[in-house]
PDB file of C-alpha atoms in Angstrom:
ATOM      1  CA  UNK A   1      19.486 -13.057 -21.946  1.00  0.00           C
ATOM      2  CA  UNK A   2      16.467 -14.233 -19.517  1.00  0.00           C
ATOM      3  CA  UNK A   3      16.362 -17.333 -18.489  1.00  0.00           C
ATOM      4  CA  UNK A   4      12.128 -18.440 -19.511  1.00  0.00           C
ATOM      5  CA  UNK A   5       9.555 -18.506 -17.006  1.00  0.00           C
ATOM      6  CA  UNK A   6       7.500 -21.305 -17.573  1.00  0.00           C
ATOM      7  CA  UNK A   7       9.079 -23.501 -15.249  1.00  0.00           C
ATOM      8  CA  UNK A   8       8.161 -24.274 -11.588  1.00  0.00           C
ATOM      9  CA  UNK A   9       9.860 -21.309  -9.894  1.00  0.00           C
ATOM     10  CA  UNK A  10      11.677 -22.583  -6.451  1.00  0.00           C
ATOM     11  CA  UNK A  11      10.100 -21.388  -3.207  1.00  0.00           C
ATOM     12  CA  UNK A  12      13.546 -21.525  -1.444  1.00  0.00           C
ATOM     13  CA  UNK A  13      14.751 -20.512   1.644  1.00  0.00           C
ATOM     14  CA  UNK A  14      13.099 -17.140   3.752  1.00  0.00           C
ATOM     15  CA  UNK A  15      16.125 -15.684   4.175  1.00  0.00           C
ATOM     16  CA  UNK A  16      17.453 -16.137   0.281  1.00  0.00           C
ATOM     17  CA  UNK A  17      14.332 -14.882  -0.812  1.00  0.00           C
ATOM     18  CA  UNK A  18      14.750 -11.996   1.284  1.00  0.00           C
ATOM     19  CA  UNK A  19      17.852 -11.519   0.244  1.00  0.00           C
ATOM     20  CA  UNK A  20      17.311 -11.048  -2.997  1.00  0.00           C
ATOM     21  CA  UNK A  21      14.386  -8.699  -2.793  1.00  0.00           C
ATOM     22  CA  UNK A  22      15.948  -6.477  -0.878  1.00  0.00           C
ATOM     23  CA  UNK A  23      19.123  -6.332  -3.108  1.00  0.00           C
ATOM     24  CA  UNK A  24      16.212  -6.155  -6.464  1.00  0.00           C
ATOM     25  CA  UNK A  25      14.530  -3.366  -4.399  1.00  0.00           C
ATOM     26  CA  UNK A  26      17.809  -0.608  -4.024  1.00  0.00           C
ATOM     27  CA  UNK A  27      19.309  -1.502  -7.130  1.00  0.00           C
ATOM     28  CA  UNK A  28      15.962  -0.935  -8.585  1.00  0.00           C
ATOM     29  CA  UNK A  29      15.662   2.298  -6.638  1.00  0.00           C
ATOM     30  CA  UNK A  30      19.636   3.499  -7.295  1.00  0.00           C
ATOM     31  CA  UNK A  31      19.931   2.564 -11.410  1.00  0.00           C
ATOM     32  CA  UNK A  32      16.636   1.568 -12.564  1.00  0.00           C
ATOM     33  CA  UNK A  33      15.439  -1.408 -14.134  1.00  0.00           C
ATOM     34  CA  UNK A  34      17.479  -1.177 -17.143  1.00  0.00           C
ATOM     35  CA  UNK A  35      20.388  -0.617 -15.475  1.00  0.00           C
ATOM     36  CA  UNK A  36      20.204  -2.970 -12.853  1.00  0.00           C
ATOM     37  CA  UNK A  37      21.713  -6.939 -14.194  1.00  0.00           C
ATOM     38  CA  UNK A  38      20.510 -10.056 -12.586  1.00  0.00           C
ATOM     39  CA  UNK A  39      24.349 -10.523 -11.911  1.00  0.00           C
ATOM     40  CA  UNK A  40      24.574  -7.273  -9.876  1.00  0.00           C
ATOM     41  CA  UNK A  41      21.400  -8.543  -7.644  1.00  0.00           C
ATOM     42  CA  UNK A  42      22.437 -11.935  -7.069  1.00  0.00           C
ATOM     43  CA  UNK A  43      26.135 -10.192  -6.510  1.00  0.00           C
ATOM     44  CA  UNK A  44      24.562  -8.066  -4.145  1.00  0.00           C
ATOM     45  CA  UNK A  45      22.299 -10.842  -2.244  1.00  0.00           C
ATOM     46  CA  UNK A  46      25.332 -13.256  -2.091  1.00  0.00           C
ATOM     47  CA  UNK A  47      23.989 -15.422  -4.182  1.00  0.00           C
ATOM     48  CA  UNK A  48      24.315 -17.266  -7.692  1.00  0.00           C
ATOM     49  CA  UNK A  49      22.368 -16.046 -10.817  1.00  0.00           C
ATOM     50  CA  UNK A  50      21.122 -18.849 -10.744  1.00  0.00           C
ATOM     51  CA  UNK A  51      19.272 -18.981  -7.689  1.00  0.00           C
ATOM     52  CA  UNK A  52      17.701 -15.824  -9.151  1.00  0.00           C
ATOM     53  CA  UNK A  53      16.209 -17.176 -11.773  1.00  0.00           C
ATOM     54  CA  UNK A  54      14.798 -20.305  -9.629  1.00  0.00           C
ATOM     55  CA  UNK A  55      13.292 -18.044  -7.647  1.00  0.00           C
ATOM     56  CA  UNK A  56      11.533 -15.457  -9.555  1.00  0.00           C
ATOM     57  CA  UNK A  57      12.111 -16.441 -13.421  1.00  0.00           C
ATOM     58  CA  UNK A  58      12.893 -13.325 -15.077  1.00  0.00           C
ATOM     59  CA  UNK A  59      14.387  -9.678 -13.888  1.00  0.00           C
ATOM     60  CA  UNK A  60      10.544  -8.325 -14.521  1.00  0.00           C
ATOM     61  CA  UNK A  61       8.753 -10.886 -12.311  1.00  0.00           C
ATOM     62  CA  UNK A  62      11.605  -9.648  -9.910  1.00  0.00           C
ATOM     63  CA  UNK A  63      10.431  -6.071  -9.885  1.00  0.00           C
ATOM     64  CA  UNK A  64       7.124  -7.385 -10.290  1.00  0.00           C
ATOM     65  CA  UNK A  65       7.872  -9.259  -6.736  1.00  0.00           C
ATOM     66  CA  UNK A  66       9.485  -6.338  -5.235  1.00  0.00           C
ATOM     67  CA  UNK A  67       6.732  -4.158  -6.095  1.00  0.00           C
ATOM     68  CA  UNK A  68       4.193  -6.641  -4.482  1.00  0.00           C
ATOM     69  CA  UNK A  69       6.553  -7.048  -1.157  1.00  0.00           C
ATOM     70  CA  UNK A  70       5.825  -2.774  -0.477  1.00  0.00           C
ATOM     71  CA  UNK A  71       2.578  -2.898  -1.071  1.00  0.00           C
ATOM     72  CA  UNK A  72       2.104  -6.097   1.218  1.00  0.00           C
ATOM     73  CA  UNK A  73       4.058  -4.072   4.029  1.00  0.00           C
ATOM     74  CA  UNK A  74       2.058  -0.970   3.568  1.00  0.00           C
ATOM     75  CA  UNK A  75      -1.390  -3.238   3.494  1.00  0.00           C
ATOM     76  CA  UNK A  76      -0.399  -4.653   7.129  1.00  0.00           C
ATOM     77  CA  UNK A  77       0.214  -1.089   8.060  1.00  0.00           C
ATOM     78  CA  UNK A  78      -2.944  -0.272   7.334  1.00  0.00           C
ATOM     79  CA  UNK A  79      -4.883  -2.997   8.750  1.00  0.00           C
ATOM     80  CA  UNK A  80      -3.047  -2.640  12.201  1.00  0.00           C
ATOM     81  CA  UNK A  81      -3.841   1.099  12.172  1.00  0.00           C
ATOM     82  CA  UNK A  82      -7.449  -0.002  11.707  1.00  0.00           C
ATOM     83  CA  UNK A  83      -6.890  -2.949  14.116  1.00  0.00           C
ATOM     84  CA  UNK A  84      -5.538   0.300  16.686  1.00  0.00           C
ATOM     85  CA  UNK A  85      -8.214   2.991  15.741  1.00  0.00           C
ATOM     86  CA  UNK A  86     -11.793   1.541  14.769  1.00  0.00           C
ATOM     87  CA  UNK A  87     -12.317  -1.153  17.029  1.00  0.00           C
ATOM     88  CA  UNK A  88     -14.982  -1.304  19.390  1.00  0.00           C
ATOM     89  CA  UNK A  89     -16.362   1.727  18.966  1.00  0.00           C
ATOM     90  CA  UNK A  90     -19.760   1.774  20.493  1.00  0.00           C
ATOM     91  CA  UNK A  91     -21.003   5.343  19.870  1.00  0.00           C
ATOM     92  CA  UNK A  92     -22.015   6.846  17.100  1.00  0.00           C
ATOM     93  CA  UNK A  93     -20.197  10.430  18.444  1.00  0.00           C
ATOM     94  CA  UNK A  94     -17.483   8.631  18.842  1.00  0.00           C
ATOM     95  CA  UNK A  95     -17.113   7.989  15.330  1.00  0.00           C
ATOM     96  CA  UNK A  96     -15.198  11.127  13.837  1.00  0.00           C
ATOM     97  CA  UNK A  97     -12.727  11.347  16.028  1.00  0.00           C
ATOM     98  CA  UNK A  98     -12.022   7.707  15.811  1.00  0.00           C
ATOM     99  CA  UNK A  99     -11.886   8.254  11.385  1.00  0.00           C
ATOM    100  CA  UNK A 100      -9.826  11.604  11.822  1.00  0.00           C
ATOM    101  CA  UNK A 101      -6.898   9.445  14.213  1.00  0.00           C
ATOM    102  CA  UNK A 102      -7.163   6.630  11.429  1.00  0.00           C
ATOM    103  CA  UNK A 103      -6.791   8.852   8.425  1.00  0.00           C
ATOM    104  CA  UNK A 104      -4.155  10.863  10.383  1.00  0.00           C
ATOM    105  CA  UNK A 105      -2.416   7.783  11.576  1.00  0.00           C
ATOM    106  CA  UNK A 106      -2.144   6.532   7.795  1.00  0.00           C
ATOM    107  CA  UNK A 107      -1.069  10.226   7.032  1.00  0.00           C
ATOM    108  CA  UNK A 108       2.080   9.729   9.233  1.00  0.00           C
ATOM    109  CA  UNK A 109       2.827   6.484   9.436  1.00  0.00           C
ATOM    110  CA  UNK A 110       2.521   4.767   5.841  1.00  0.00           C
ATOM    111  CA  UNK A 111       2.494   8.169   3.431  1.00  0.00           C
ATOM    112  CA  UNK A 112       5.676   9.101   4.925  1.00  0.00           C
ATOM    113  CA  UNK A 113       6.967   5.717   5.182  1.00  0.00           C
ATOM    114  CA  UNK A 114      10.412   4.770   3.166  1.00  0.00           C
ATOM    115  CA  UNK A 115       7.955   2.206   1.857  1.00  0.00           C
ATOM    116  CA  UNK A 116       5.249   4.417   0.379  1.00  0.00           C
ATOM    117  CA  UNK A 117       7.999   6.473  -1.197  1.00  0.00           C
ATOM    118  CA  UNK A 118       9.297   2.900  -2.663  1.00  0.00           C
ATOM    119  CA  UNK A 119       6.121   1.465  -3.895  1.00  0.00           C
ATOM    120  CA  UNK A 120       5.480   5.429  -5.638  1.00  0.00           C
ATOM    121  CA  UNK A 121       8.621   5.549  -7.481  1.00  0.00           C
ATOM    122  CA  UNK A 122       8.898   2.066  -8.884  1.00  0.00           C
ATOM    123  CA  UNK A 123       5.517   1.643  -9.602  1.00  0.00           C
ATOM    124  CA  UNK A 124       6.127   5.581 -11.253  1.00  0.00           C
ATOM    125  CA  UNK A 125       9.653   5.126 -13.073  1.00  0.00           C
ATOM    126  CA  UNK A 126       9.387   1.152 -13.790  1.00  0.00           C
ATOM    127  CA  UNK A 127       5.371   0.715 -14.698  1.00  0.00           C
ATOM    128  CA  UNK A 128       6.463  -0.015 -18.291  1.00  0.00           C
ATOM    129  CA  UNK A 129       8.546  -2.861 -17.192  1.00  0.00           C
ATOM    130  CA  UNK A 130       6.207  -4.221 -14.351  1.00  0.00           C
ATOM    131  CA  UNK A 131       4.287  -7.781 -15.884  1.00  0.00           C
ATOM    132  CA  UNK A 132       1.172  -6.630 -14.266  1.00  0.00           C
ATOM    133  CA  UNK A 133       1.463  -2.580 -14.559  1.00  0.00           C
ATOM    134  CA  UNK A 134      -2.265  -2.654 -15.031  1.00  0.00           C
ATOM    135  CA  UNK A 135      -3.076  -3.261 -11.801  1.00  0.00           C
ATOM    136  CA  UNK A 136      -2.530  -1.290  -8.260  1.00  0.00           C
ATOM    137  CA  UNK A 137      -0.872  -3.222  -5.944  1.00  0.00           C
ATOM    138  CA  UNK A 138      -3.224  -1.227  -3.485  1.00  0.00           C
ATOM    139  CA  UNK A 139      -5.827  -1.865  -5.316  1.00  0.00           C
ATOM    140  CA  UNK A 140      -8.406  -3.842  -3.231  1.00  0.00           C
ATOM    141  CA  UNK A 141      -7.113  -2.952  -0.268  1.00  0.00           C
ATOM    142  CA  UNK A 142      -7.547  -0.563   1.734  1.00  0.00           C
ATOM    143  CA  UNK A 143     -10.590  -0.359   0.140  1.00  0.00           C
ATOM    144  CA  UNK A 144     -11.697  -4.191   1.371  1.00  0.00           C
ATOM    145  CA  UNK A 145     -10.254  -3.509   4.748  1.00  0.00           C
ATOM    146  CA  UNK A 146     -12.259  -0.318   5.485  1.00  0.00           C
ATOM    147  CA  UNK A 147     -15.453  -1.556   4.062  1.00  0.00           C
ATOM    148  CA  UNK A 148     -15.394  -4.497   5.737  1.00  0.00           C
ATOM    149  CA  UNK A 149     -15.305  -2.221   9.409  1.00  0.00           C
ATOM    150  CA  UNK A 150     -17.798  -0.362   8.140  1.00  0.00           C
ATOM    151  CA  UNK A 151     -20.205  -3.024   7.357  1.00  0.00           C
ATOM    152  CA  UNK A 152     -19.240  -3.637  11.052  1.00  0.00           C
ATOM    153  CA  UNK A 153     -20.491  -0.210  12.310  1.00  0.00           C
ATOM    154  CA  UNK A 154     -23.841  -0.773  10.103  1.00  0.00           C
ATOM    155  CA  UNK A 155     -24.270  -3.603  11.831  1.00  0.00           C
ATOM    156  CA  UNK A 156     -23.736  -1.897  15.320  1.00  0.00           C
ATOM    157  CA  UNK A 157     -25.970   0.939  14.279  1.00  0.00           C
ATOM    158  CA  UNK A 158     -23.301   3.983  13.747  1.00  0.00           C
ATOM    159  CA  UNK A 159     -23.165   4.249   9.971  1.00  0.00           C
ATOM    160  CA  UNK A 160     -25.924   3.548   7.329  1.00  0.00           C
ATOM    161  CA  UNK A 161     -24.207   2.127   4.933  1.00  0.00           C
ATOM    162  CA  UNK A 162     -26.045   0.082   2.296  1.00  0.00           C
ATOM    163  CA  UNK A 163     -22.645  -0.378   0.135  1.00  0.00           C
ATOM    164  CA  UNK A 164     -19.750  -0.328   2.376  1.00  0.00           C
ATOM    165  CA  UNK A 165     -17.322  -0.970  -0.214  1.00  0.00           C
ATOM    166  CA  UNK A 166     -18.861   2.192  -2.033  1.00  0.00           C
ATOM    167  CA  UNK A 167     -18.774   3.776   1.159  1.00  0.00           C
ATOM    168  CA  UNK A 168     -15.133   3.278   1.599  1.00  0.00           C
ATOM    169  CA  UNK A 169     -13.844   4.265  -1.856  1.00  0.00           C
ATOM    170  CA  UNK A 170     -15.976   7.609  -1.247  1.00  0.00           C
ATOM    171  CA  UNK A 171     -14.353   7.961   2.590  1.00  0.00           C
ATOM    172  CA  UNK A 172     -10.481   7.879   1.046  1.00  0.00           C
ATOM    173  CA  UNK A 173     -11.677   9.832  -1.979  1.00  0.00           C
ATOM    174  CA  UNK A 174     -12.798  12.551   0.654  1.00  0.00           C
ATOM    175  CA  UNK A 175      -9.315  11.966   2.966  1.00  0.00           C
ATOM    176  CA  UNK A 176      -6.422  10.517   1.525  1.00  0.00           C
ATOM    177  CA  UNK A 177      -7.383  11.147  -2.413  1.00  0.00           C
ATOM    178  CA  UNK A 178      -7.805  15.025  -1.631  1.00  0.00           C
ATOM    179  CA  UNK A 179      -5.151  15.244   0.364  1.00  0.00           C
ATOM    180  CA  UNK A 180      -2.564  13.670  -2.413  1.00  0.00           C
ATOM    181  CA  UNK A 181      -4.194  15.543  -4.770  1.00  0.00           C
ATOM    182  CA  UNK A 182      -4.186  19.058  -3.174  1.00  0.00           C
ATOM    183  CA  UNK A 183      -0.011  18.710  -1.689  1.00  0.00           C
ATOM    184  CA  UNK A 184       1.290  15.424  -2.738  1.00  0.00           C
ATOM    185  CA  UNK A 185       2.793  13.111  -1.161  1.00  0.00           C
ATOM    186  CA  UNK A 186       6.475  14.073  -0.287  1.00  0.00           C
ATOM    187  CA  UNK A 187       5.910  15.845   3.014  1.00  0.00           C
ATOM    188  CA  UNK A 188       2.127  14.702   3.575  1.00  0.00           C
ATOM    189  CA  UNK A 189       3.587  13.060   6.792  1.00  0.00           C
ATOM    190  CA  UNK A 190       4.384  16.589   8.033  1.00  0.00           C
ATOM    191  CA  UNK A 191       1.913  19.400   6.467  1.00  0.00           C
ATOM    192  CA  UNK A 192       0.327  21.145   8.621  1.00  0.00           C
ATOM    193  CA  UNK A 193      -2.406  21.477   5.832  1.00  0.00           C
ATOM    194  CA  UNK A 194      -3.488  17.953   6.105  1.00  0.00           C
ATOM    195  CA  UNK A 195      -5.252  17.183   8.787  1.00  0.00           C
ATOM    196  CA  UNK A 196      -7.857  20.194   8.114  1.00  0.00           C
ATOM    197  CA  UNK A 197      -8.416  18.412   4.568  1.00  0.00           C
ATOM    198  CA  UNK A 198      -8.672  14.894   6.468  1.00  0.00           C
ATOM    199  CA  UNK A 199     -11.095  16.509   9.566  1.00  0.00           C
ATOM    200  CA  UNK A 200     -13.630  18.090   6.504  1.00  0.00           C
ATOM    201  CA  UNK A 201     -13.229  15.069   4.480  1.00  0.00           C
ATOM    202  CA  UNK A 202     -14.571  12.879   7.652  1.00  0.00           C
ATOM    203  CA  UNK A 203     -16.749  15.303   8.567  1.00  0.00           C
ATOM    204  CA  UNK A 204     -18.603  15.069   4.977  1.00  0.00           C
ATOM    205  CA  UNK A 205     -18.630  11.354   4.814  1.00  0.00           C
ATOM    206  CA  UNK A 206     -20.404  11.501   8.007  1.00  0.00           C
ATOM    207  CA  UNK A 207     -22.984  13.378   7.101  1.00  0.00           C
ATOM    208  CA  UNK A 208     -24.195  11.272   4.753  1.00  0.00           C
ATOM    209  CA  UNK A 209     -23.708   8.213   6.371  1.00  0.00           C
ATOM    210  CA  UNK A 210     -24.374   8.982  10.165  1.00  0.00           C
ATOM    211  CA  UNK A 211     -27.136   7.164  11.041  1.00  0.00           C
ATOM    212  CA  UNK A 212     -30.139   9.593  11.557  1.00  0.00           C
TER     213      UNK A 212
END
């Protein structure tokens, strides 16, 4: 039966927390959600059921959490990728090679990341059991993350860019978006048919946001 949620939930220990999220996160992914008991994760974290409960309430704020932790890794991927590939650019030429490393960067390293595949099939098989399944947990970002480095290029006199956070959900509409849509995202990290769709997509954001 769950325990309620309206308490104070228990910020514990790092490593308990941990612990238990990463126990939540392959039963999740090996039985499901309603398959997988509170007693199996805490038997599986070495911990007691009740520590569970302290720290998350319920088994659906636990997926809920789970969920959350994936998307948080796959946000710092991409702001280190952007951290590694768009900074201090100073030339406007420079500018779609720079976007086609990014885009092919993200390609490799978080679309055919164990965590991308994660995040894709809870959010896919659980969404019905998630407290928040309304919202993306990639929602604002990498949206927020991209328009805020191109506001940074306006500024520098590379882009024209009068809504950058338009701007960026138009760039990964253009890259990612018709990449996923055209081959999916099993073996995006290895088809040779995605960088062509990336290199276009850049190529057609550019020319309507190159400075002229």
């Amino acid at each position: 039966m769950p325990m309620p949620t309206t308490k104070t939930l228990r910020e514990g220990s790092t490593r308990k927390r941990a612990a238990i999220l990463s126990a939540a996160r392959e039963l999740f992914l090996a039985n499901g959600f309603d398959r997988t008991s509170v007693d199996a994760v805490a038997a599986r974290a070495e911990v007691s059921k009740r520590t569970v409960y302290d720290y998350f309430g319920d088994k659906r704020t636990l997926l809920q959490a789970v969920v959350d932790a994936v998307g948080q890794s796959l946000i710092t991927t991409i702001r280190r990728t952007l951290d590694e590939t768009l900074t201090d650019l100073t030339e406007a030429a420079d500018l779609e090679d720079a976007l086609v490393t990014f885009s092919m960067r993200i390609a490799t390293d978080m679309l055919g990341s164990a965590d991308y595949a994660t995040l894709q099939r809870l959010v896919r098989a659980e969404s019905g059991h998630l407290p928040h399944r309304d919202e993306n947990p990639l929602a604002d970002t990498p949206d927020e993350a991209i328009a805020e480095r191109f506001a940074a290029f306006a500024a520098a006199g590379l882009l024209d860019v009068p809504d950058p956070r338009l701007a960026a959900d138009q760039f990964l509409a253009l890259t990612f978006g018709v990449a996923l849509d055209r081959l999916g995202s099993a073996n995006a990290a290895e088809d040779t048919r995605v960088q062509p769709l990336v290199v276009e997509g850049v190529r057609t954001f550019l020319r309507a946001y190159r400075t002229r």
